JSON list of C-alpha atoms in Angstrom, two decimals:
[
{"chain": "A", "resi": 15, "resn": "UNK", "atom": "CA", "xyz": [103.26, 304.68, 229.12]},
{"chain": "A", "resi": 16, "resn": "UNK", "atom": "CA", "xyz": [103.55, 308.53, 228.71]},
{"chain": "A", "resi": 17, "resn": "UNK", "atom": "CA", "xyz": [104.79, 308.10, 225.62]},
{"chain": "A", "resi": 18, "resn": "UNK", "atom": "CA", "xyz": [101.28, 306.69, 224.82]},
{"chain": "A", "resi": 19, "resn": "UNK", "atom": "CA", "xyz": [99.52, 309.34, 226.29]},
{"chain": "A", "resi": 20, "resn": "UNK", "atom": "CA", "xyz": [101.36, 311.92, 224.66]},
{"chain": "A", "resi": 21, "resn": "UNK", "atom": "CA", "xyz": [99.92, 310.80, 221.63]},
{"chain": "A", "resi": 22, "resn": "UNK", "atom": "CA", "xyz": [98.41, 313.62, 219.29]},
{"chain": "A", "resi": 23, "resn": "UNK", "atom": "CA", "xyz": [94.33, 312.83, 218.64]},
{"chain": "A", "resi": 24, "resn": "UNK", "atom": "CA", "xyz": [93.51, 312.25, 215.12]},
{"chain": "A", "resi": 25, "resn": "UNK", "atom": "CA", "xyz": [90.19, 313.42, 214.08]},
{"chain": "A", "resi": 26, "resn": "UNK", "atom": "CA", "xyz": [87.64, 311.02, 212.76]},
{"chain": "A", "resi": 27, "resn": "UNK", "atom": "CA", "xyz": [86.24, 312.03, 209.26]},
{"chain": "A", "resi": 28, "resn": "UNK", "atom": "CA", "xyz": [82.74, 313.37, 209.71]},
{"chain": "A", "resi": 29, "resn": "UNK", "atom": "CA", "xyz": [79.87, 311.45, 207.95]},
{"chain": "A", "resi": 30, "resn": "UNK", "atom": "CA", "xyz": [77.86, 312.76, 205.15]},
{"chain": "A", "resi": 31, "resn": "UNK", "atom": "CA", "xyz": [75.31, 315.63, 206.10]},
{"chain": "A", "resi": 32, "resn": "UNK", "atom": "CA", "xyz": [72.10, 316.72, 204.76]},
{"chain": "A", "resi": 33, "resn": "UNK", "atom": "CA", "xyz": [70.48, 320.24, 205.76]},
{"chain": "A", "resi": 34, "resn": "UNK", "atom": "CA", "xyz": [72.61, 319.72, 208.50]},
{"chain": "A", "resi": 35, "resn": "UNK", "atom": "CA", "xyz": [71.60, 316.23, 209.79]},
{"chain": "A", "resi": 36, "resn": "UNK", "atom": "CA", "xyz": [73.66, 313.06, 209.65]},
{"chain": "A", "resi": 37, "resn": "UNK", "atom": "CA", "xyz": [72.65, 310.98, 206.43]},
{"chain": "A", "resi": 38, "resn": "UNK", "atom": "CA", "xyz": [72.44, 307.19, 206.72]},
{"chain": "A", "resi": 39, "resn": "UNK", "atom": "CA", "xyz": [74.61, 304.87, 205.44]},
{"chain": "A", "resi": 40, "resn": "UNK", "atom": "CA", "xyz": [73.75, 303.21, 201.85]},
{"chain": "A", "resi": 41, "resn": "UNK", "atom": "CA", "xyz": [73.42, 299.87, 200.97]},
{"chain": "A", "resi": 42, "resn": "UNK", "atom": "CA", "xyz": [74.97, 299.30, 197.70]},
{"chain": "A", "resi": 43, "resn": "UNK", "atom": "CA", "xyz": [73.06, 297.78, 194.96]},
{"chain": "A", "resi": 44, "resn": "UNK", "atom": "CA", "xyz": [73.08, 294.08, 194.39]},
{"chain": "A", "resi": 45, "resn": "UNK", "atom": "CA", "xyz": [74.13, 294.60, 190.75]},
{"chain": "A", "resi": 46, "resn": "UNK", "atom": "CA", "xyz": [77.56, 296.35, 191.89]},
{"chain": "A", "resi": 47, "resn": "UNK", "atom": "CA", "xyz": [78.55, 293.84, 194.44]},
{"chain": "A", "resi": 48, "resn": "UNK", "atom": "CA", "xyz": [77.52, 290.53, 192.42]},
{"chain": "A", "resi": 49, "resn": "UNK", "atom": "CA", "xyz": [77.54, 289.35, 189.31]},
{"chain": "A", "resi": 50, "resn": "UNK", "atom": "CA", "xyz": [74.64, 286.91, 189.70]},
{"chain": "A", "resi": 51, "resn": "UNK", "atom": "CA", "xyz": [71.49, 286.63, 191.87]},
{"chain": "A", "resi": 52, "resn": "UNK", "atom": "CA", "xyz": [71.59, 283.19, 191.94]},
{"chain": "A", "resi": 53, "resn": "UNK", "atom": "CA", "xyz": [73.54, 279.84, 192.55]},
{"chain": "A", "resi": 54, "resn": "UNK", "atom": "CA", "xyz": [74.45, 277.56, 189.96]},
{"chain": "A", "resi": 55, "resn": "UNK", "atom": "CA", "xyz": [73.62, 273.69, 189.97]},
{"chain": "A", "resi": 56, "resn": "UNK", "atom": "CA", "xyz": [77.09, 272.96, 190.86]},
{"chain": "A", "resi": 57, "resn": "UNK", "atom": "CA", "xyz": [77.15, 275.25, 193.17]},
{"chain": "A", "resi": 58, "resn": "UNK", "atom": "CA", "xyz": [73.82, 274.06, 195.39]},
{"chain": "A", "resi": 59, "resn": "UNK", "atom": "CA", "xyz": [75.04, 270.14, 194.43]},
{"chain": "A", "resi": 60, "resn": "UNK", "atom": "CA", "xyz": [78.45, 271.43, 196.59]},
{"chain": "A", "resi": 61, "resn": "UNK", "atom": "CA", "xyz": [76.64, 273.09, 199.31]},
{"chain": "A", "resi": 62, "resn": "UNK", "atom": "CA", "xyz": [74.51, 270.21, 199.77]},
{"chain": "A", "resi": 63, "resn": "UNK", "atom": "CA", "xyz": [77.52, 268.53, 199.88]},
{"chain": "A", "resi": 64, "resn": "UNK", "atom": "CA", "xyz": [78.84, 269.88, 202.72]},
{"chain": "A", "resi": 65, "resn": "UNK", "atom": "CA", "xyz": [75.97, 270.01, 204.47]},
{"chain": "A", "resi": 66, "resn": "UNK", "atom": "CA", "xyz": [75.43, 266.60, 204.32]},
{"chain": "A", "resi": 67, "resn": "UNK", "atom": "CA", "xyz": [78.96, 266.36, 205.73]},
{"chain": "A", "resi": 68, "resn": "UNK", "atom": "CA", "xyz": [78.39, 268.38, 208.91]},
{"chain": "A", "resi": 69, "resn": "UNK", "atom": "CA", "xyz": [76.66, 267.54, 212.20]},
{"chain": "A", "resi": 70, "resn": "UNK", "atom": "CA", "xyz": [74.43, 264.22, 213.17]},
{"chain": "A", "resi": 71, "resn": "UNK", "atom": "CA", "xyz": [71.41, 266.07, 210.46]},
{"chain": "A", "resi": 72, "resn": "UNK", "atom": "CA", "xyz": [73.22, 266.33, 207.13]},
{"chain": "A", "resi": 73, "resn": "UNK", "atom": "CA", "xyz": [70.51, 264.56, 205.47]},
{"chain": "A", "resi": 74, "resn": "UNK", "atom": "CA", "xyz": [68.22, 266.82, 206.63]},
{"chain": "A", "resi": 75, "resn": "UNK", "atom": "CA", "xyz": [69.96, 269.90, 206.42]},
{"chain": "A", "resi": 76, "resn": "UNK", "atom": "CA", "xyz": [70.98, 268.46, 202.55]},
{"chain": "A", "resi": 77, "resn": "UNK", "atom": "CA", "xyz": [67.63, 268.17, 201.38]},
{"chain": "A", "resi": 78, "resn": "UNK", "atom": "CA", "xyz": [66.49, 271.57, 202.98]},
{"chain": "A", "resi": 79, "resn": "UNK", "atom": "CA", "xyz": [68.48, 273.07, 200.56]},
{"chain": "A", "resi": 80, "resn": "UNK", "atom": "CA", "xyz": [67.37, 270.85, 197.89]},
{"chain": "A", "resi": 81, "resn": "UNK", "atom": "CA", "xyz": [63.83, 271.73, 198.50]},
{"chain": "A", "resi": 82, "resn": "UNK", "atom": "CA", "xyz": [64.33, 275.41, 198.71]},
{"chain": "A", "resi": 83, "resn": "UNK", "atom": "CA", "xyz": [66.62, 275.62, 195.75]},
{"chain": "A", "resi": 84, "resn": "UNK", "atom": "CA", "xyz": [64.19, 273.52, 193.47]},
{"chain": "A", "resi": 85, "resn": "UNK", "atom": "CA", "xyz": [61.34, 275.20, 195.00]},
{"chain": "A", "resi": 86, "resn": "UNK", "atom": "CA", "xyz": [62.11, 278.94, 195.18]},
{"chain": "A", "resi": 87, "resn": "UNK", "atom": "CA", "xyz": [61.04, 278.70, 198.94]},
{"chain": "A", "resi": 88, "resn": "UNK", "atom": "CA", "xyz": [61.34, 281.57, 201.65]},
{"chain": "A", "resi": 89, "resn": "UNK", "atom": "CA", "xyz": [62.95, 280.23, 204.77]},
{"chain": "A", "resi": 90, "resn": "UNK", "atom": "CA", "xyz": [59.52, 281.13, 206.42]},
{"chain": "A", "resi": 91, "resn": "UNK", "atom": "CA", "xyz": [57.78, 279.21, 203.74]},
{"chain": "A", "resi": 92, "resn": "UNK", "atom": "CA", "xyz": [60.51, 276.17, 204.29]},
{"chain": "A", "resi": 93, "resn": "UNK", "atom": "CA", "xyz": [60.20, 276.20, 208.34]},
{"chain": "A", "resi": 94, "resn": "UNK", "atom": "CA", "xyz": [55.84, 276.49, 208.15]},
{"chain": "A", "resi": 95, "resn": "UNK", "atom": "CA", "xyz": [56.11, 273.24, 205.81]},
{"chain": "A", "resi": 96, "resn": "UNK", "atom": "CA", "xyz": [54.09, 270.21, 207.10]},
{"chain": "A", "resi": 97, "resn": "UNK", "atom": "CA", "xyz": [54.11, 266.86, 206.48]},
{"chain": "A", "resi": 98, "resn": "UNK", "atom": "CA", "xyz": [50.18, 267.11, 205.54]},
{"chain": "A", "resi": 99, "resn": "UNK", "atom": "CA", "xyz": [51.17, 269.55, 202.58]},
{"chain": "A", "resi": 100, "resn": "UNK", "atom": "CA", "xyz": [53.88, 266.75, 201.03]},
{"chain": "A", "resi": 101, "resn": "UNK", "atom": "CA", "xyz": [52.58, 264.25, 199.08]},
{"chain": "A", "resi": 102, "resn": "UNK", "atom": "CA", "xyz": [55.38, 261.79, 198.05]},
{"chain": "A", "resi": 103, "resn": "UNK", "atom": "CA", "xyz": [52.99, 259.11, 196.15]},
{"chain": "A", "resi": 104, "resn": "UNK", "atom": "CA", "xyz": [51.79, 261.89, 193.75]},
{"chain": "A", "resi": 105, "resn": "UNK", "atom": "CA", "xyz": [55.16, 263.29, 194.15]},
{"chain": "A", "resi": 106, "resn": "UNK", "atom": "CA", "xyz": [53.56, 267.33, 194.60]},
{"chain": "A", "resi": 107, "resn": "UNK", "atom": "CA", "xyz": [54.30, 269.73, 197.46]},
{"chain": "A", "resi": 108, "resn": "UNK", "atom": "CA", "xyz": [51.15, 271.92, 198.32]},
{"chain": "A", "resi": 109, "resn": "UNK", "atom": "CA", "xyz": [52.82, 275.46, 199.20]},
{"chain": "A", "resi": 110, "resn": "UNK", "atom": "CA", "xyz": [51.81, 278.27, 201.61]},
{"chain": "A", "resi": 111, "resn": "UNK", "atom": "CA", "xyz": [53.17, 281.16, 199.64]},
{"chain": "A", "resi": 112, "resn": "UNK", "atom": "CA", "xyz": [53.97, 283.99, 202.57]},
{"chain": "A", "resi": 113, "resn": "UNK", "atom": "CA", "xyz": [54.63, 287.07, 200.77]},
{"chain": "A", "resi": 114, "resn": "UNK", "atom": "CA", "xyz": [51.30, 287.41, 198.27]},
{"chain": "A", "resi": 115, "resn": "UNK", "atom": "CA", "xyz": [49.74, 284.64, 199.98]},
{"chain": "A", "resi": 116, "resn": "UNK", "atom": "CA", "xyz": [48.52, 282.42, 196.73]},
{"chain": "A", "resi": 117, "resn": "UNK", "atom": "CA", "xyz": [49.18, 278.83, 197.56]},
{"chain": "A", "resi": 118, "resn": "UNK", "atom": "CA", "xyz": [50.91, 276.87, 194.68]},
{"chain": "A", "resi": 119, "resn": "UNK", "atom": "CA", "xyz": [51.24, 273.05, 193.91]},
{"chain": "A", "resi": 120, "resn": "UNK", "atom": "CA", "xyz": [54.77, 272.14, 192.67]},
{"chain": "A", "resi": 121, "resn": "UNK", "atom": "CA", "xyz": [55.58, 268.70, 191.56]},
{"chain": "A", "resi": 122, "resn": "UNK", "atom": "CA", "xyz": [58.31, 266.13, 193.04]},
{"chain": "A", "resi": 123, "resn": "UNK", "atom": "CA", "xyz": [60.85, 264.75, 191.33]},
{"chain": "A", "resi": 124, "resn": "UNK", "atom": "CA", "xyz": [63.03, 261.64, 191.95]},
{"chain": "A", "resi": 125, "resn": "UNK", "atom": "CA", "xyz": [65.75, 262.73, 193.73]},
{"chain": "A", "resi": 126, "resn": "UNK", "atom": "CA", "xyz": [63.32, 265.16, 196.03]},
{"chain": "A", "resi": 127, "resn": "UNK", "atom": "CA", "xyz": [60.98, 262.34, 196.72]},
{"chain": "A", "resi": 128, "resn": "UNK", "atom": "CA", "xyz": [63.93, 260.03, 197.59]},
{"chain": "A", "resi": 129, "resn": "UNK", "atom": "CA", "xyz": [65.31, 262.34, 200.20]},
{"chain": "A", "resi": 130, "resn": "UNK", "atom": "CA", "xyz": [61.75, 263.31, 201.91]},
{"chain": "A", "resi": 131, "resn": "UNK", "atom": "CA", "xyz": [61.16, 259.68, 201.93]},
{"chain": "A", "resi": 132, "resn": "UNK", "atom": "CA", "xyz": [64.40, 258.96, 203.91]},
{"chain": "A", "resi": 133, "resn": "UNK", "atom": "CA", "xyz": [63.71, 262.19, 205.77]},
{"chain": "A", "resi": 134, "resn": "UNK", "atom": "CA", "xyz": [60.08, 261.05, 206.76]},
{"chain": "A", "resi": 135, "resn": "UNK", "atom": "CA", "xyz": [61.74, 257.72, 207.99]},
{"chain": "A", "resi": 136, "resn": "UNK", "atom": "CA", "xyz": [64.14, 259.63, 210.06]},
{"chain": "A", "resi": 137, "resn": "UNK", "atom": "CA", "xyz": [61.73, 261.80, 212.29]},
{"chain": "A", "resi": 138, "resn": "UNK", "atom": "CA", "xyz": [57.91, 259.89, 211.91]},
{"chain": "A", "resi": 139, "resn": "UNK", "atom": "CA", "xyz": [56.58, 261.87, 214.79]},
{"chain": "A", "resi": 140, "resn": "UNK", "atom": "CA", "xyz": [57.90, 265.44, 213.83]},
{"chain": "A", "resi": 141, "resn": "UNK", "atom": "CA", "xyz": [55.15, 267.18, 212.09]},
{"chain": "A", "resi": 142, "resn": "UNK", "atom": "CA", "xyz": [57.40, 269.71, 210.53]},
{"chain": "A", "resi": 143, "resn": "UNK", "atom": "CA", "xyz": [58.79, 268.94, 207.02]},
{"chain": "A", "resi": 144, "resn": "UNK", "atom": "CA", "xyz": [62.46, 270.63, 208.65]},
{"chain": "A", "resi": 145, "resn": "UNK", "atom": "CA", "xyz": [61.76, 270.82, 212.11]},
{"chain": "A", "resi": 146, "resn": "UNK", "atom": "CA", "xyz": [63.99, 272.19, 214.83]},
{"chain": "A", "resi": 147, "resn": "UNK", "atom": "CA", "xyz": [64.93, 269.19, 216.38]},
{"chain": "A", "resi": 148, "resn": "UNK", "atom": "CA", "xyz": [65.61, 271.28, 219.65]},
{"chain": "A", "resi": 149, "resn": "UNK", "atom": "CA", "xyz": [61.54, 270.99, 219.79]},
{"chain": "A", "resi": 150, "resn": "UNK", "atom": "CA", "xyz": [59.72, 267.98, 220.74]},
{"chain": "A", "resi": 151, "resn": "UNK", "atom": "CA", "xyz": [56.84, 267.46, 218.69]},
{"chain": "A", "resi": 152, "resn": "UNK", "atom": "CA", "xyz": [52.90, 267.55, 220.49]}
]
């Protein structure tokens, strides 16, 4: 034990200073620590995937992702989505845009309208789109 005691202290190095005032960390660009800003179609087919493949809501957790990959949807945008604002026999999703607020209509395709369907089936009397199901619906 005195052995570890005995020790000698090493000095930390001391952060970056301007005018004499600790600077902040930086964040480094996107650009220098990716080589792509987005997911490939493989790569959202694999993730869905494995979604689908985890917990008693895969389906729902599957076509989230679906959705919001197809979609360009914030997660606030995907978690305020109704049922009211999808219409599956047009096959169009009415969108609350949250960031510049201008509301867009996007239309449904097969494979989206399939899984909302089955989704829909799944949880009538949720009023959310992708509800927490931790939340009873009123």
């Amino acid at each position: 034990m005195a052995e570890i005691i005995d020790l000698p202290l090493k000095k930390a190095p001391r952060p970056p200073t301007v005018n004499g005032k600790v600077r902040p960390p930086t964040r480094q660009s996107n650009s220098k620590s990716r080589s792509r800003e987005y997911l490939t179609h493989d790569e959202v087919e694999r993730l869905m995937k494995a979604a689908r493949g985890l917990g008693r809501h895969g389906h729902r957790d599957a076509t989230l992702i679906l959705i919001a990959y197809r979609h360009a949807l914030r997660v606030s945008e995907l978690v305020a989505l109704r049922w009211d604002q999808v219409n599956l026999k047009d096959g169009h999703l009415y969108v609350n845009r949250n960031k510049n607020g201008v509301p867009s209509t996007h239309p449904l395709h097969g494979p989206e309208i399939r899984a909302l369907r089955s989704l829909q089936r799944d949880y009538p009397e949720i009023p959310h789109t992708f509800s927490s199901l931790n939340v009873k619906a009123h």
